[in-house]
PDB file of C-alpha atoms in Angstrom:
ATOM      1  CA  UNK A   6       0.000   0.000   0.000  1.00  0.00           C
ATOM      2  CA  UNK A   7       0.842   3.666  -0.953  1.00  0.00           C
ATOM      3  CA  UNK A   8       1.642   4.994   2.578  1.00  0.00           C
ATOM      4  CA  UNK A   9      -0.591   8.376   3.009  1.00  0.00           C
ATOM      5  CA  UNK A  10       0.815  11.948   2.045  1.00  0.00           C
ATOM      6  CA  UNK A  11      -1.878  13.948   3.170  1.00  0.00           C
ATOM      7  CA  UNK A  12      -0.092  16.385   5.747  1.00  0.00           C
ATOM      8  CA  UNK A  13      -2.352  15.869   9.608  1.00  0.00           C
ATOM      9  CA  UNK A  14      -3.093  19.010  10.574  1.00  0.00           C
ATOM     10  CA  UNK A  15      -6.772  18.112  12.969  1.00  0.00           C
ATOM     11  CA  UNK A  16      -6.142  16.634  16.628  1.00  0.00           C
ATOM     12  CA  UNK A  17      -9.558  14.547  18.124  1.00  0.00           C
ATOM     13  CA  UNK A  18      -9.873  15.305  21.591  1.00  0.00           C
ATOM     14  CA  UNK A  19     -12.560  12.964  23.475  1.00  0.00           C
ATOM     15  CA  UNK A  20     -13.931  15.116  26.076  1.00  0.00           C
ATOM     16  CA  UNK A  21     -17.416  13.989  27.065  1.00  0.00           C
ATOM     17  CA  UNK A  22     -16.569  10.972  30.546  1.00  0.00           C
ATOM     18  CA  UNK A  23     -18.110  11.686  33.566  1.00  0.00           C
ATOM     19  CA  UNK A  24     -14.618  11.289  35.837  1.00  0.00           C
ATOM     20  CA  UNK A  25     -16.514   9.180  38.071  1.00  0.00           C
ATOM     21  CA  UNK A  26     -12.839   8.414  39.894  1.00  0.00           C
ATOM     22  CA  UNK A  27     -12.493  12.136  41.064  1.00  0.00           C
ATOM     23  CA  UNK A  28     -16.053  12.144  42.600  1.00  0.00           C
ATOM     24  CA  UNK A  29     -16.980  14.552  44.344  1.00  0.00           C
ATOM     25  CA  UNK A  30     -14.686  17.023  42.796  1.00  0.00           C
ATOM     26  CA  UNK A  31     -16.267  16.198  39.131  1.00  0.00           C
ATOM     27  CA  UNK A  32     -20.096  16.937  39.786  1.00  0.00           C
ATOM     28  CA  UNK A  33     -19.874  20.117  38.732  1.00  0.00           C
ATOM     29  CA  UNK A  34     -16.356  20.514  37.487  1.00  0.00           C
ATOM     30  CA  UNK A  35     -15.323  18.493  34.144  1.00  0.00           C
ATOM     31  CA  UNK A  36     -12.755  16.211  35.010  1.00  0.00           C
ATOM     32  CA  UNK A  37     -10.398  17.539  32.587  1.00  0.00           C
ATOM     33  CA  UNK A  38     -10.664  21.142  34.110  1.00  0.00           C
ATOM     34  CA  UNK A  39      -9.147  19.794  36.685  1.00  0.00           C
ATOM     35  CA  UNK A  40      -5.565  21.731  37.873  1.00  0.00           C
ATOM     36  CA  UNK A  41      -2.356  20.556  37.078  1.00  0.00           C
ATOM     37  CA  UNK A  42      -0.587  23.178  39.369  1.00  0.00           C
ATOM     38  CA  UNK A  43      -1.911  25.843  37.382  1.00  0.00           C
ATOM     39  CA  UNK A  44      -3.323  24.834  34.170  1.00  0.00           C
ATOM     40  CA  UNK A  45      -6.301  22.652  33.258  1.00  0.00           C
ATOM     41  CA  UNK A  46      -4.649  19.087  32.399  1.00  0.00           C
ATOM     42  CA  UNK A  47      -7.436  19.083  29.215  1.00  0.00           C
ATOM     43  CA  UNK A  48      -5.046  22.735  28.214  1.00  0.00           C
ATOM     44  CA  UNK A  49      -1.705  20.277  28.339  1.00  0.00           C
ATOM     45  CA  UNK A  50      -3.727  18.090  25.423  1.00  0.00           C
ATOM     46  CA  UNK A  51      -4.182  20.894  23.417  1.00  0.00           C
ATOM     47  CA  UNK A  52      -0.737  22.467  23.751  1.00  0.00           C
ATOM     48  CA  UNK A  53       1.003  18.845  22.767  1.00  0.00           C
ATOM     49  CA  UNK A  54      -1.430  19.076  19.781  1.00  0.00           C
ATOM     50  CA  UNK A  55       0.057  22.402  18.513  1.00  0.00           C
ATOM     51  CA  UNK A  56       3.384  21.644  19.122  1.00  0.00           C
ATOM     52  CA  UNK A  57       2.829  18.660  16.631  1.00  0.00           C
ATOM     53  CA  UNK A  58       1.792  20.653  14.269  1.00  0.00           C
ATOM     54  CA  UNK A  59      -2.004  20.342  14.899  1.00  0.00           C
ATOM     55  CA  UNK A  60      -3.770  23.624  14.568  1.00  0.00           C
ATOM     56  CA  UNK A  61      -7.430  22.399  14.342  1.00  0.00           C
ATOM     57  CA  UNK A  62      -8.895  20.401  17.303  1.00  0.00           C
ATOM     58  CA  UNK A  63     -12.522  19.371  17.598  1.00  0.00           C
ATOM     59  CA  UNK A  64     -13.090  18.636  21.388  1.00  0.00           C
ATOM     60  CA  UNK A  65     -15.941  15.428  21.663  1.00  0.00           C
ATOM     61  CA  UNK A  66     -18.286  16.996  25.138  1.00  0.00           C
ATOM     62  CA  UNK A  67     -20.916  16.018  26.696  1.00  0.00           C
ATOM     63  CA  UNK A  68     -23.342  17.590  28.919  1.00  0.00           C
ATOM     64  CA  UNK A  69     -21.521  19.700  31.587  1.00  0.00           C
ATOM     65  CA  UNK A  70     -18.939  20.223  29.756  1.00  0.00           C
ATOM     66  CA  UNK A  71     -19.574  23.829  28.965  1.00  0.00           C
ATOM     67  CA  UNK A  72     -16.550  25.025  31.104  1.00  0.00           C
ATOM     68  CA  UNK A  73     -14.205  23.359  28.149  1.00  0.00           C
ATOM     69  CA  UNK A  74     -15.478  25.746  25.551  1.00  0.00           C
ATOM     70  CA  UNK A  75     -14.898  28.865  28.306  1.00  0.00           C
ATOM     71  CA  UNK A  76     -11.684  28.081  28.789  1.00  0.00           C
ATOM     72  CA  UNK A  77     -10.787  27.950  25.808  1.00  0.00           C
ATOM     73  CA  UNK A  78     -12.767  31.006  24.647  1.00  0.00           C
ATOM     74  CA  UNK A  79     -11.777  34.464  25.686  1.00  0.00           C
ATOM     75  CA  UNK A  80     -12.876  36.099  28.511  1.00  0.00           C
ATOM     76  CA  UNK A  81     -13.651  39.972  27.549  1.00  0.00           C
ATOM     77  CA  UNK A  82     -14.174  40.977  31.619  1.00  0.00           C
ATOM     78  CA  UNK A  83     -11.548  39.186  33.011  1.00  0.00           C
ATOM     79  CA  UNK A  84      -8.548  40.770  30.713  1.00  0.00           C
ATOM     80  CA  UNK A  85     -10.034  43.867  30.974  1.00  0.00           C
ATOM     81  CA  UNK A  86      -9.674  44.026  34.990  1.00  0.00           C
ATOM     82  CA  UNK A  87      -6.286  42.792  34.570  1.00  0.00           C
ATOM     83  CA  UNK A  88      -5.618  44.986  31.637  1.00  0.00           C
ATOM     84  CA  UNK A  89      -6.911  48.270  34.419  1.00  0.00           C
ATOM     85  CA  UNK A  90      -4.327  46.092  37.475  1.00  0.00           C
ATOM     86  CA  UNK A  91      -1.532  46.259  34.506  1.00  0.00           C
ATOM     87  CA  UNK A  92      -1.219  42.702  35.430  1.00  0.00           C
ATOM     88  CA  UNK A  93       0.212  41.756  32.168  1.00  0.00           C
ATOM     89  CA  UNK A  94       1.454  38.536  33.009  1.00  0.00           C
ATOM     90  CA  UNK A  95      -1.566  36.707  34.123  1.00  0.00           C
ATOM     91  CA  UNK A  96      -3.374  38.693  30.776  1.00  0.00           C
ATOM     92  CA  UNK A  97      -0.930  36.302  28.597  1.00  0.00           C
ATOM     93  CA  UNK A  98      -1.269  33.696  30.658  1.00  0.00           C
ATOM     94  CA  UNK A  99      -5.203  34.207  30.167  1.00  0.00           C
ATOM     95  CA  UNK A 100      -4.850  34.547  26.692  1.00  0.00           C
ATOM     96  CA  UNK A 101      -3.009  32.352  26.274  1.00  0.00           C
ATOM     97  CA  UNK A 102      -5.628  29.368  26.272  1.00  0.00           C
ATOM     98  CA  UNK A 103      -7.837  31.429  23.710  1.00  0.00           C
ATOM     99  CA  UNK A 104      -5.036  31.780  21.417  1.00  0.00           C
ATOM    100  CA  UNK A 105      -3.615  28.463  20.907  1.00  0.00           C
ATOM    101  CA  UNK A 106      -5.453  26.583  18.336  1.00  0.00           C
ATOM    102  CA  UNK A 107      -8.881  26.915  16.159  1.00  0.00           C
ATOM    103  CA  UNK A 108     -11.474  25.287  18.482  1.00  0.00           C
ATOM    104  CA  UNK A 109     -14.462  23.550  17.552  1.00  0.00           C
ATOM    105  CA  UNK A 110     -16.711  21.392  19.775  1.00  0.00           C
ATOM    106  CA  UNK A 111     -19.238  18.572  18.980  1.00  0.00           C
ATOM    107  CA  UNK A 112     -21.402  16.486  21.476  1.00  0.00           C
ATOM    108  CA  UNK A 113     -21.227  12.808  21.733  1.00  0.00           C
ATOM    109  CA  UNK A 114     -25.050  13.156  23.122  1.00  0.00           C
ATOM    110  CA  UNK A 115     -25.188   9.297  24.086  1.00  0.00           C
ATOM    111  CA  UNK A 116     -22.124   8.057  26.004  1.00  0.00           C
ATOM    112  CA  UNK A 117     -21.046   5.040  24.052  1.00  0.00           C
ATOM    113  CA  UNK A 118     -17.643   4.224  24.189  1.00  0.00           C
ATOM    114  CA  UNK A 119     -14.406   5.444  23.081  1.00  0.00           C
ATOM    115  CA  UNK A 120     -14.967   4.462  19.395  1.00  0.00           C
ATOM    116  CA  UNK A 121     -18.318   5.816  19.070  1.00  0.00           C
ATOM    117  CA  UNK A 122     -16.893   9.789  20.327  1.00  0.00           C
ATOM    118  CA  UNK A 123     -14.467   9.407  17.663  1.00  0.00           C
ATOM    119  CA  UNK A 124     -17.341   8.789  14.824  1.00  0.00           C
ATOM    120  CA  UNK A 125     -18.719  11.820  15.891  1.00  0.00           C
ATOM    121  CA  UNK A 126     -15.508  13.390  14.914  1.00  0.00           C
ATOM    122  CA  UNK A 127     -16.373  11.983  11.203  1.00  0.00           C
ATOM    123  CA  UNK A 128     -18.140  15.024   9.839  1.00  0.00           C
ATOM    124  CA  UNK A 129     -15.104  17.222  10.360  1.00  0.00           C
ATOM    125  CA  UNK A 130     -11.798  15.150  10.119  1.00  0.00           C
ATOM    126  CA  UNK A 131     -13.442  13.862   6.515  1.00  0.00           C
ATOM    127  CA  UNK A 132     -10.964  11.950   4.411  1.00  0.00           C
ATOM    128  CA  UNK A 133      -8.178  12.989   5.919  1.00  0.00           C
ATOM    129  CA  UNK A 134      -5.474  11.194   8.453  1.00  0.00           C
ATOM    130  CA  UNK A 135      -6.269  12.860  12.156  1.00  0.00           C
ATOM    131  CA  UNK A 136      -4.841  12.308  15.402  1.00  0.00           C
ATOM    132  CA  UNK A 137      -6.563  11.450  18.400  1.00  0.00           C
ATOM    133  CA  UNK A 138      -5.721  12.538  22.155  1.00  0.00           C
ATOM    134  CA  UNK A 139      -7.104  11.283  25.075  1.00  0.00           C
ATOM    135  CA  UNK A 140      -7.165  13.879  27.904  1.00  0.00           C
ATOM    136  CA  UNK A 141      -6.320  11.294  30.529  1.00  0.00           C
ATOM    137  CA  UNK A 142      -2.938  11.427  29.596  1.00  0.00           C
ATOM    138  CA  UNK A 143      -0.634  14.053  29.351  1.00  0.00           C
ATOM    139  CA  UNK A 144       2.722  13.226  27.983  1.00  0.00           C
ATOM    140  CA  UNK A 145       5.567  15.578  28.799  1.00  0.00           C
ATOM    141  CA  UNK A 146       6.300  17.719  26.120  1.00  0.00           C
ATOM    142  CA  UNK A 147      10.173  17.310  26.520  1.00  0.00           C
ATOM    143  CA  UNK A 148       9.123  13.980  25.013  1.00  0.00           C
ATOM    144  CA  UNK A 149       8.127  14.479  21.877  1.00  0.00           C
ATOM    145  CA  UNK A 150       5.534  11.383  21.207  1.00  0.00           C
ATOM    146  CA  UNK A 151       3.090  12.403  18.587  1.00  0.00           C
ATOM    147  CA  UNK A 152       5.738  13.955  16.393  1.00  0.00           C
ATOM    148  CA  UNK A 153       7.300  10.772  15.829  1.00  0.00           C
ATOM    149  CA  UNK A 154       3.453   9.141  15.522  1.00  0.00           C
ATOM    150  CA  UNK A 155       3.000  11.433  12.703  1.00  0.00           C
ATOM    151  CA  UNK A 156       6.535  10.935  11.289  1.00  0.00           C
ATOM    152  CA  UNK A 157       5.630   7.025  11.610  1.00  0.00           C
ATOM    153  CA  UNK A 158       2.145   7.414   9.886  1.00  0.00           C
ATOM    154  CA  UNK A 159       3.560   9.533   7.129  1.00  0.00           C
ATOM    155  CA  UNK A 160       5.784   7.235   6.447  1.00  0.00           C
ATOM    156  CA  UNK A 161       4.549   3.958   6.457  1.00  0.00           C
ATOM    157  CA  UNK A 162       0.378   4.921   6.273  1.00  0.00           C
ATOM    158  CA  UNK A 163      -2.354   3.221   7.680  1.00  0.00           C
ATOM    159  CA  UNK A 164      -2.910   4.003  11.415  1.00  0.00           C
ATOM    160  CA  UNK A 165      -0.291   4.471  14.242  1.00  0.00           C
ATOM    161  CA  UNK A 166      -1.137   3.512  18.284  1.00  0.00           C
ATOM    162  CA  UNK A 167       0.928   4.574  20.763  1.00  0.00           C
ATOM    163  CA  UNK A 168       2.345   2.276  23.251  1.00  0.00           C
ATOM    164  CA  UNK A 169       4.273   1.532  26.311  1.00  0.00           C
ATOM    165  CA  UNK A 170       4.762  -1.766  28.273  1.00  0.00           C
ATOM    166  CA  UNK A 171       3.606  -1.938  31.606  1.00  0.00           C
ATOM    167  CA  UNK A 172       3.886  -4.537  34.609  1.00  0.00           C
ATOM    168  CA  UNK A 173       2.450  -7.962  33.133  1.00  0.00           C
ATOM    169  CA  UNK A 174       0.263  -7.934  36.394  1.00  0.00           C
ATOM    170  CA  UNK A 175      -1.411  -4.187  34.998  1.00  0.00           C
ATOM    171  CA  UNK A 176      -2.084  -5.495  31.822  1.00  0.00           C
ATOM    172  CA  UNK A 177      -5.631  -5.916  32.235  1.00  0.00           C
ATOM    173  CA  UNK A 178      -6.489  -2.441  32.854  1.00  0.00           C
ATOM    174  CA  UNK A 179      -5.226  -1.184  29.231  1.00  0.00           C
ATOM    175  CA  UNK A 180      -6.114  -2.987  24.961  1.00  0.00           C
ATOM    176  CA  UNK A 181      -2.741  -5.048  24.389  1.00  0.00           C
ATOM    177  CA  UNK A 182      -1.142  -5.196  21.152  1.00  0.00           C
ATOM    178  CA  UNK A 183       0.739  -8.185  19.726  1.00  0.00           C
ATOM    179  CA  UNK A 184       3.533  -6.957  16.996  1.00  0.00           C
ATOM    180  CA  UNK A 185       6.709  -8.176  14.991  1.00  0.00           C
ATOM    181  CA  UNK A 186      10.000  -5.826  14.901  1.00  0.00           C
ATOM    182  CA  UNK A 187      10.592  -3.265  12.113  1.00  0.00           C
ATOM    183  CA  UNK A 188      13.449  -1.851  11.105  1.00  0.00           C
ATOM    184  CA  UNK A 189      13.151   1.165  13.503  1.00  0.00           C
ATOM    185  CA  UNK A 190      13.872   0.526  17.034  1.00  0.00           C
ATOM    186  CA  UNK A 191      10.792   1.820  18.404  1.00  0.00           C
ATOM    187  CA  UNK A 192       8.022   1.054  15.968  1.00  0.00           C
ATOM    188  CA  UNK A 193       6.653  -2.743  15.741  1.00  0.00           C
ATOM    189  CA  UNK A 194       3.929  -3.504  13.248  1.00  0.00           C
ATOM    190  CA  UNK A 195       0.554  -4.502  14.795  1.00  0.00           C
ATOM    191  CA  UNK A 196      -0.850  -8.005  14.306  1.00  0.00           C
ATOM    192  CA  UNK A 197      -3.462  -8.091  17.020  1.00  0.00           C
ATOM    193  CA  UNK A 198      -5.007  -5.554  19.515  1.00  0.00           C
ATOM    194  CA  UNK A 199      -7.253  -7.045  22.983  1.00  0.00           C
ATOM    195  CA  UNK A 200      -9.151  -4.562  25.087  1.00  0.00           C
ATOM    196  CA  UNK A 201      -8.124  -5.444  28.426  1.00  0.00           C
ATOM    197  CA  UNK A 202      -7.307  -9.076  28.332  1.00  0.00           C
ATOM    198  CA  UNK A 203      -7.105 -11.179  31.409  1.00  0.00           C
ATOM    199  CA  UNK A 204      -3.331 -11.535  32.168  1.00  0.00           C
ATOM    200  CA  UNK A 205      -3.134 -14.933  31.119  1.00  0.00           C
ATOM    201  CA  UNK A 206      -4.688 -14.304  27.624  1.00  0.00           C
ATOM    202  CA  UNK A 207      -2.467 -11.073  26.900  1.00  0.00           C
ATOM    203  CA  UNK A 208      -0.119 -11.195  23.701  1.00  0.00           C
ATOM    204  CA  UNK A 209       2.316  -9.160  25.382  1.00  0.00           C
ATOM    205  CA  UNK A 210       2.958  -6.302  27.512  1.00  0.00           C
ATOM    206  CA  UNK A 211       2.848  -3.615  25.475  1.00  0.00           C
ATOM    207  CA  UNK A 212      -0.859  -1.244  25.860  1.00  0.00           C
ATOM    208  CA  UNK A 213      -2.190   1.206  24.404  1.00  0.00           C
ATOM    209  CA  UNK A 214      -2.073   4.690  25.938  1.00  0.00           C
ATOM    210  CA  UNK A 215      -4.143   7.564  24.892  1.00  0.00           C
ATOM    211  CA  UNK A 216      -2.108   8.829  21.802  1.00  0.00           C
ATOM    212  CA  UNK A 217      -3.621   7.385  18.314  1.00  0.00           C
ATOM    213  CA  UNK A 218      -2.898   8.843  14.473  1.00  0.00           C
ATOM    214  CA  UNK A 219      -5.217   7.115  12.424  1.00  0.00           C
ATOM    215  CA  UNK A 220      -6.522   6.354   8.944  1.00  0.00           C
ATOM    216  CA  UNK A 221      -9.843   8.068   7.821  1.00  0.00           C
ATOM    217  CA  UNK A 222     -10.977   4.191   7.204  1.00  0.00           C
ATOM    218  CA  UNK A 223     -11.727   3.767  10.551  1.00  0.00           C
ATOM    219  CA  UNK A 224     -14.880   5.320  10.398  1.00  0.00           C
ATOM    220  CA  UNK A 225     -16.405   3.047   8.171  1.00  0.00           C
ATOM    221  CA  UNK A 226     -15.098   0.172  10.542  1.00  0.00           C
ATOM    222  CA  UNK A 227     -16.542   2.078  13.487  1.00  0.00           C
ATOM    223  CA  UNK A 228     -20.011   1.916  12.063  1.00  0.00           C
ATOM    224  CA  UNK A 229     -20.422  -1.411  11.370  1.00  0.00           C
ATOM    225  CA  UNK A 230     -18.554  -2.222  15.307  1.00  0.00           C
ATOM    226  CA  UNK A 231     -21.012  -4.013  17.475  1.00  0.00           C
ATOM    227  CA  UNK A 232     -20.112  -3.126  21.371  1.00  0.00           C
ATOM    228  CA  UNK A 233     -17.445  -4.680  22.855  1.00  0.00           C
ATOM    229  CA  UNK A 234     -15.937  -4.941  26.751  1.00  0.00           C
ATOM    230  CA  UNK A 235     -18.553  -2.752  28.586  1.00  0.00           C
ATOM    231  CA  UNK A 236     -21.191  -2.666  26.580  1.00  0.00           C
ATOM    232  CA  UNK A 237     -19.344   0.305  24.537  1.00  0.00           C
ATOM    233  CA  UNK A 238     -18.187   0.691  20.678  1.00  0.00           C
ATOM    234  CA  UNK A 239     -13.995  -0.067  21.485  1.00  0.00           C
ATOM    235  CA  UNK A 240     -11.575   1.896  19.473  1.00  0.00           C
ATOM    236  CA  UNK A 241      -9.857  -1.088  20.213  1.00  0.00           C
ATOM    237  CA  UNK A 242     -11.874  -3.488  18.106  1.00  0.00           C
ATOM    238  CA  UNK A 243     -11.876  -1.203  15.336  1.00  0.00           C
ATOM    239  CA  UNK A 244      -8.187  -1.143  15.331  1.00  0.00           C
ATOM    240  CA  UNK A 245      -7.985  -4.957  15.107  1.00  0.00           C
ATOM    241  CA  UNK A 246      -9.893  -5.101  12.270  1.00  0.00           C
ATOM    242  CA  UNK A 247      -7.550  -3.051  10.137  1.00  0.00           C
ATOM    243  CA  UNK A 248      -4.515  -4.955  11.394  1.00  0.00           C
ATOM    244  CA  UNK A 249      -5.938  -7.795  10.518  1.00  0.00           C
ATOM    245  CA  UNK A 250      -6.777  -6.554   7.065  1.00  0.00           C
ATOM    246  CA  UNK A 251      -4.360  -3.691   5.507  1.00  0.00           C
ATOM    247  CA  UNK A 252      -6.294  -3.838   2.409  1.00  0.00           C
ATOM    248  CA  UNK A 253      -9.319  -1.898   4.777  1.00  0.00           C
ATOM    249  CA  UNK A 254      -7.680   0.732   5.477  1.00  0.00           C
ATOM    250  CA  UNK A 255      -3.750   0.234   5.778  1.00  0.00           C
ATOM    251  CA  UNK A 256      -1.364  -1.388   8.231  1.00  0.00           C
ATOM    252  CA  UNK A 257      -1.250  -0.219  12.051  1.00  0.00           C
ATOM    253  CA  UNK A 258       1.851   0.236  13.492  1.00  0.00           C
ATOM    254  CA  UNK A 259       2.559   1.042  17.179  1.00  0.00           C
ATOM    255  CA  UNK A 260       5.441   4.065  18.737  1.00  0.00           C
ATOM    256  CA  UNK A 261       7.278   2.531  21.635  1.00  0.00           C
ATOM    257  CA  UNK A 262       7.114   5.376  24.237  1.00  0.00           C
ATOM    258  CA  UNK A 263       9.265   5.116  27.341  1.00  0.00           C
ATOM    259  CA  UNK A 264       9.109   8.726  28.151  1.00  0.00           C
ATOM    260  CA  UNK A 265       7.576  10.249  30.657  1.00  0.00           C
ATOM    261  CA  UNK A 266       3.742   9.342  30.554  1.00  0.00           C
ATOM    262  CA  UNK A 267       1.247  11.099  34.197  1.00  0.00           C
ATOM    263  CA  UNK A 268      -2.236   9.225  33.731  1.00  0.00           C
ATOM    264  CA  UNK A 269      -4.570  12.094  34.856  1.00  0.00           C
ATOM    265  CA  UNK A 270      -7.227   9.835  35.445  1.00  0.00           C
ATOM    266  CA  UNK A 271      -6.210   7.855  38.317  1.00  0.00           C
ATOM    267  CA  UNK A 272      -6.238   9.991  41.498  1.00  0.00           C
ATOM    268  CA  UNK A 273      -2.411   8.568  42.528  1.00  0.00           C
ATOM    269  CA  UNK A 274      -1.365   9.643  39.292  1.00  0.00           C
ATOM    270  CA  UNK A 275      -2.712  12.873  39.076  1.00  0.00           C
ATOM    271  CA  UNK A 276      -0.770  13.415  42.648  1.00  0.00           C
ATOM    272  CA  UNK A 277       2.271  12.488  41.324  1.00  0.00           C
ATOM    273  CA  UNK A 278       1.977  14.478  38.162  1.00  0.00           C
ATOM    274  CA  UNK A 279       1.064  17.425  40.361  1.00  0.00           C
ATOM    275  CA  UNK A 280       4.287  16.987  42.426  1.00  0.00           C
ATOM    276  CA  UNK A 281       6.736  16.298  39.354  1.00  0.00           C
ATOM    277  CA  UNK A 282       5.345  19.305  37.251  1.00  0.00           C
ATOM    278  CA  UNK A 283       5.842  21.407  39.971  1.00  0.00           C
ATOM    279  CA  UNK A 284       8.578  20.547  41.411  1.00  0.00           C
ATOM    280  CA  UNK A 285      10.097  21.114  37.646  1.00  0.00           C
ATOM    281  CA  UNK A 286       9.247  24.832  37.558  1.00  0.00           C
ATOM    282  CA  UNK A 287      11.511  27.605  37.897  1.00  0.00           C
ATOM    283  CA  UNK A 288       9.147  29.568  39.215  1.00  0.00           C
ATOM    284  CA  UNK A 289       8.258  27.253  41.788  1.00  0.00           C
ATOM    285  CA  UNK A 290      10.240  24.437  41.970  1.00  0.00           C
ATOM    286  CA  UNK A 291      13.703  25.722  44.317  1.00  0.00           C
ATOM    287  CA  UNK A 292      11.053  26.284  47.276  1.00  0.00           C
ATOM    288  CA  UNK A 293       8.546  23.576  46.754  1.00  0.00           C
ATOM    289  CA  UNK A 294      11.232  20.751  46.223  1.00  0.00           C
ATOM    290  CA  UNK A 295      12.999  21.985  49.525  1.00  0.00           C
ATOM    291  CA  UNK A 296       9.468  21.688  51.348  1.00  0.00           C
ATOM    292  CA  UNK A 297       8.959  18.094  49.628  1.00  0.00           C
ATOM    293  CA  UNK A 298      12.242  17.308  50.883  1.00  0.00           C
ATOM    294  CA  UNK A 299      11.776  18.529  54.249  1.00  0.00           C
ATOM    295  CA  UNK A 300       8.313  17.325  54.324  1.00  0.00           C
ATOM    296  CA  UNK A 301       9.682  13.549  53.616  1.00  0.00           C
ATOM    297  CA  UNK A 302      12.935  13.642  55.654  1.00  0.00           C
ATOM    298  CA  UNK A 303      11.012  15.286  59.109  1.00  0.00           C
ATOM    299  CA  UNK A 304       7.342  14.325  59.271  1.00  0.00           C
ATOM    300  CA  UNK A 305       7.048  11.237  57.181  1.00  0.00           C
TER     301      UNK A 305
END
């Protein structure tokens, strides 16, 4: 197959979970509102988008989610009082959000699984290769992950997973891929994905994390996907079917990550992200690592 020249310029960002894990904190609030010291964790998504190159991201909501489209919207009142403080350093940071990318928003109305919220991102991504970015995760950007996803897509075509092996025992918790070795260290060629496989029945131990570049074929495979695992429409089990058959839509491949990867949706995680991210600031970082350390070495 002719790998795919068509230059990916729209990021998929699948907004619309309830963040039942953060309860109570995500009644009201969006989970991915929530702060990473001092930006939104959904505004680190967006960011690593840009920096790849992706200008145009269509954010997948759901009901409550209207403080998403605020965020990233500009607030006229807000830089105004800061504008009359001559504050201008929390006006960037403010404008910051509004500024970063051409926005556009659709509701997945009926909560139905990861595959299903990236159908309803058929309309706009159209024929074209797009990238999909699950807020979850937020991958540092001193490691540069969905550059070399699109690198790999361009490259070979077809659709590109992201993943990263992970204690055999944690297996279960994440879709599995088995793969064969290319020629490049860290991309393997799909054969096989499993959404959450007992540990016993895993491939290998190599999952999927929330970075995907993928083929505009899989929309027609989504469509015709009868729910899997949960009761939901799996990404996962779309995926599968074009490794299985390249003639569909392409070969999969997989990136090999083993940078650093903070899984915002687990509560431990989010912690620790907190703590790294800040403890990495200049701005912050000289007094809050000698608290940490203090904290650790006197009262733990």
């Amino acid at each position: 197959m002719t790998p795919s020249r068509t230059r990916i310029s729209k990021a998929v960002i699948p907004a619309a979970g309830l963040g039942t894990r953060f309860l109570p904190a995500t009644k009201a609030t969006p989970k991915e509102m929530l702060p990473v010291v001092d930006k939104p964790a959904i505004q680190y998504v967006v960011e690593e988008a840009v920096t790849a190159g992706l200008s145009d991201v269509l954010m997948v909501t759901g009901r409550n989610k209207r403080p998403l489209e605020d965020h990233f919207d500009r607030n006229y009142e807000l830089e105004e009082a800061l504008r009359r403080k001559k504050d201008e350093s929390r006006l960037a940071r403010v404008q910051e959000s509004s500024d970063l990318a051409t926005m556009h928003y659709v509701r997945q109305g009926d909560p139905r699984g990861l595959g299903h919220a990236v159908l309803c991102a058929a309309p706009h991504v159209g024929d074209q290769p797009f990238a999909v970015l699950l807020g979850d995760d937020l991958i540092d950007p001193r490691d540069p992950l969905l550059a070399r996803m699109i690198e790999t897509q361009e490259t070979h075509g077809g659709s590109v997973v992201a993943l990263m092996e992970v204690d055999p025992a944690q297996i279960h918790l994440y879709g599995c891929a088995a793969v064969k070795t290319t020629d490049a260290e860290d991309v393997v060629r799909v054969t096989d994905l499993v959404e959450k496989p007992d540990v016993a029945d895993a491939p290998s131990n190599l999952a999927i994390i929330g970075r995907y570049v993928l083929d505009p074929a899989v929309f027609d495979v989504l469509r015709t996907t009868e729910p899997g695992r949960g009761g939901e429409i799996q990404l996962t089990d779309a995926l599968q079917t074009l490794a299985a058959n390249e003639t569909v839509g392409g070969p999969v491949h997989g990136v090999v990550f083993q940078g650093r990867r903070y899984d915002t949706g687990d509560r431990g995680d989010y912690l620790r992200a907190i703590v790294r991210l800040a403890c990495e600031r200049e701005d912050l970082g000289p007094d809050f690592r000698a608290w940490l350390h203090r904290y650790v070495t006197e009262e733990m």
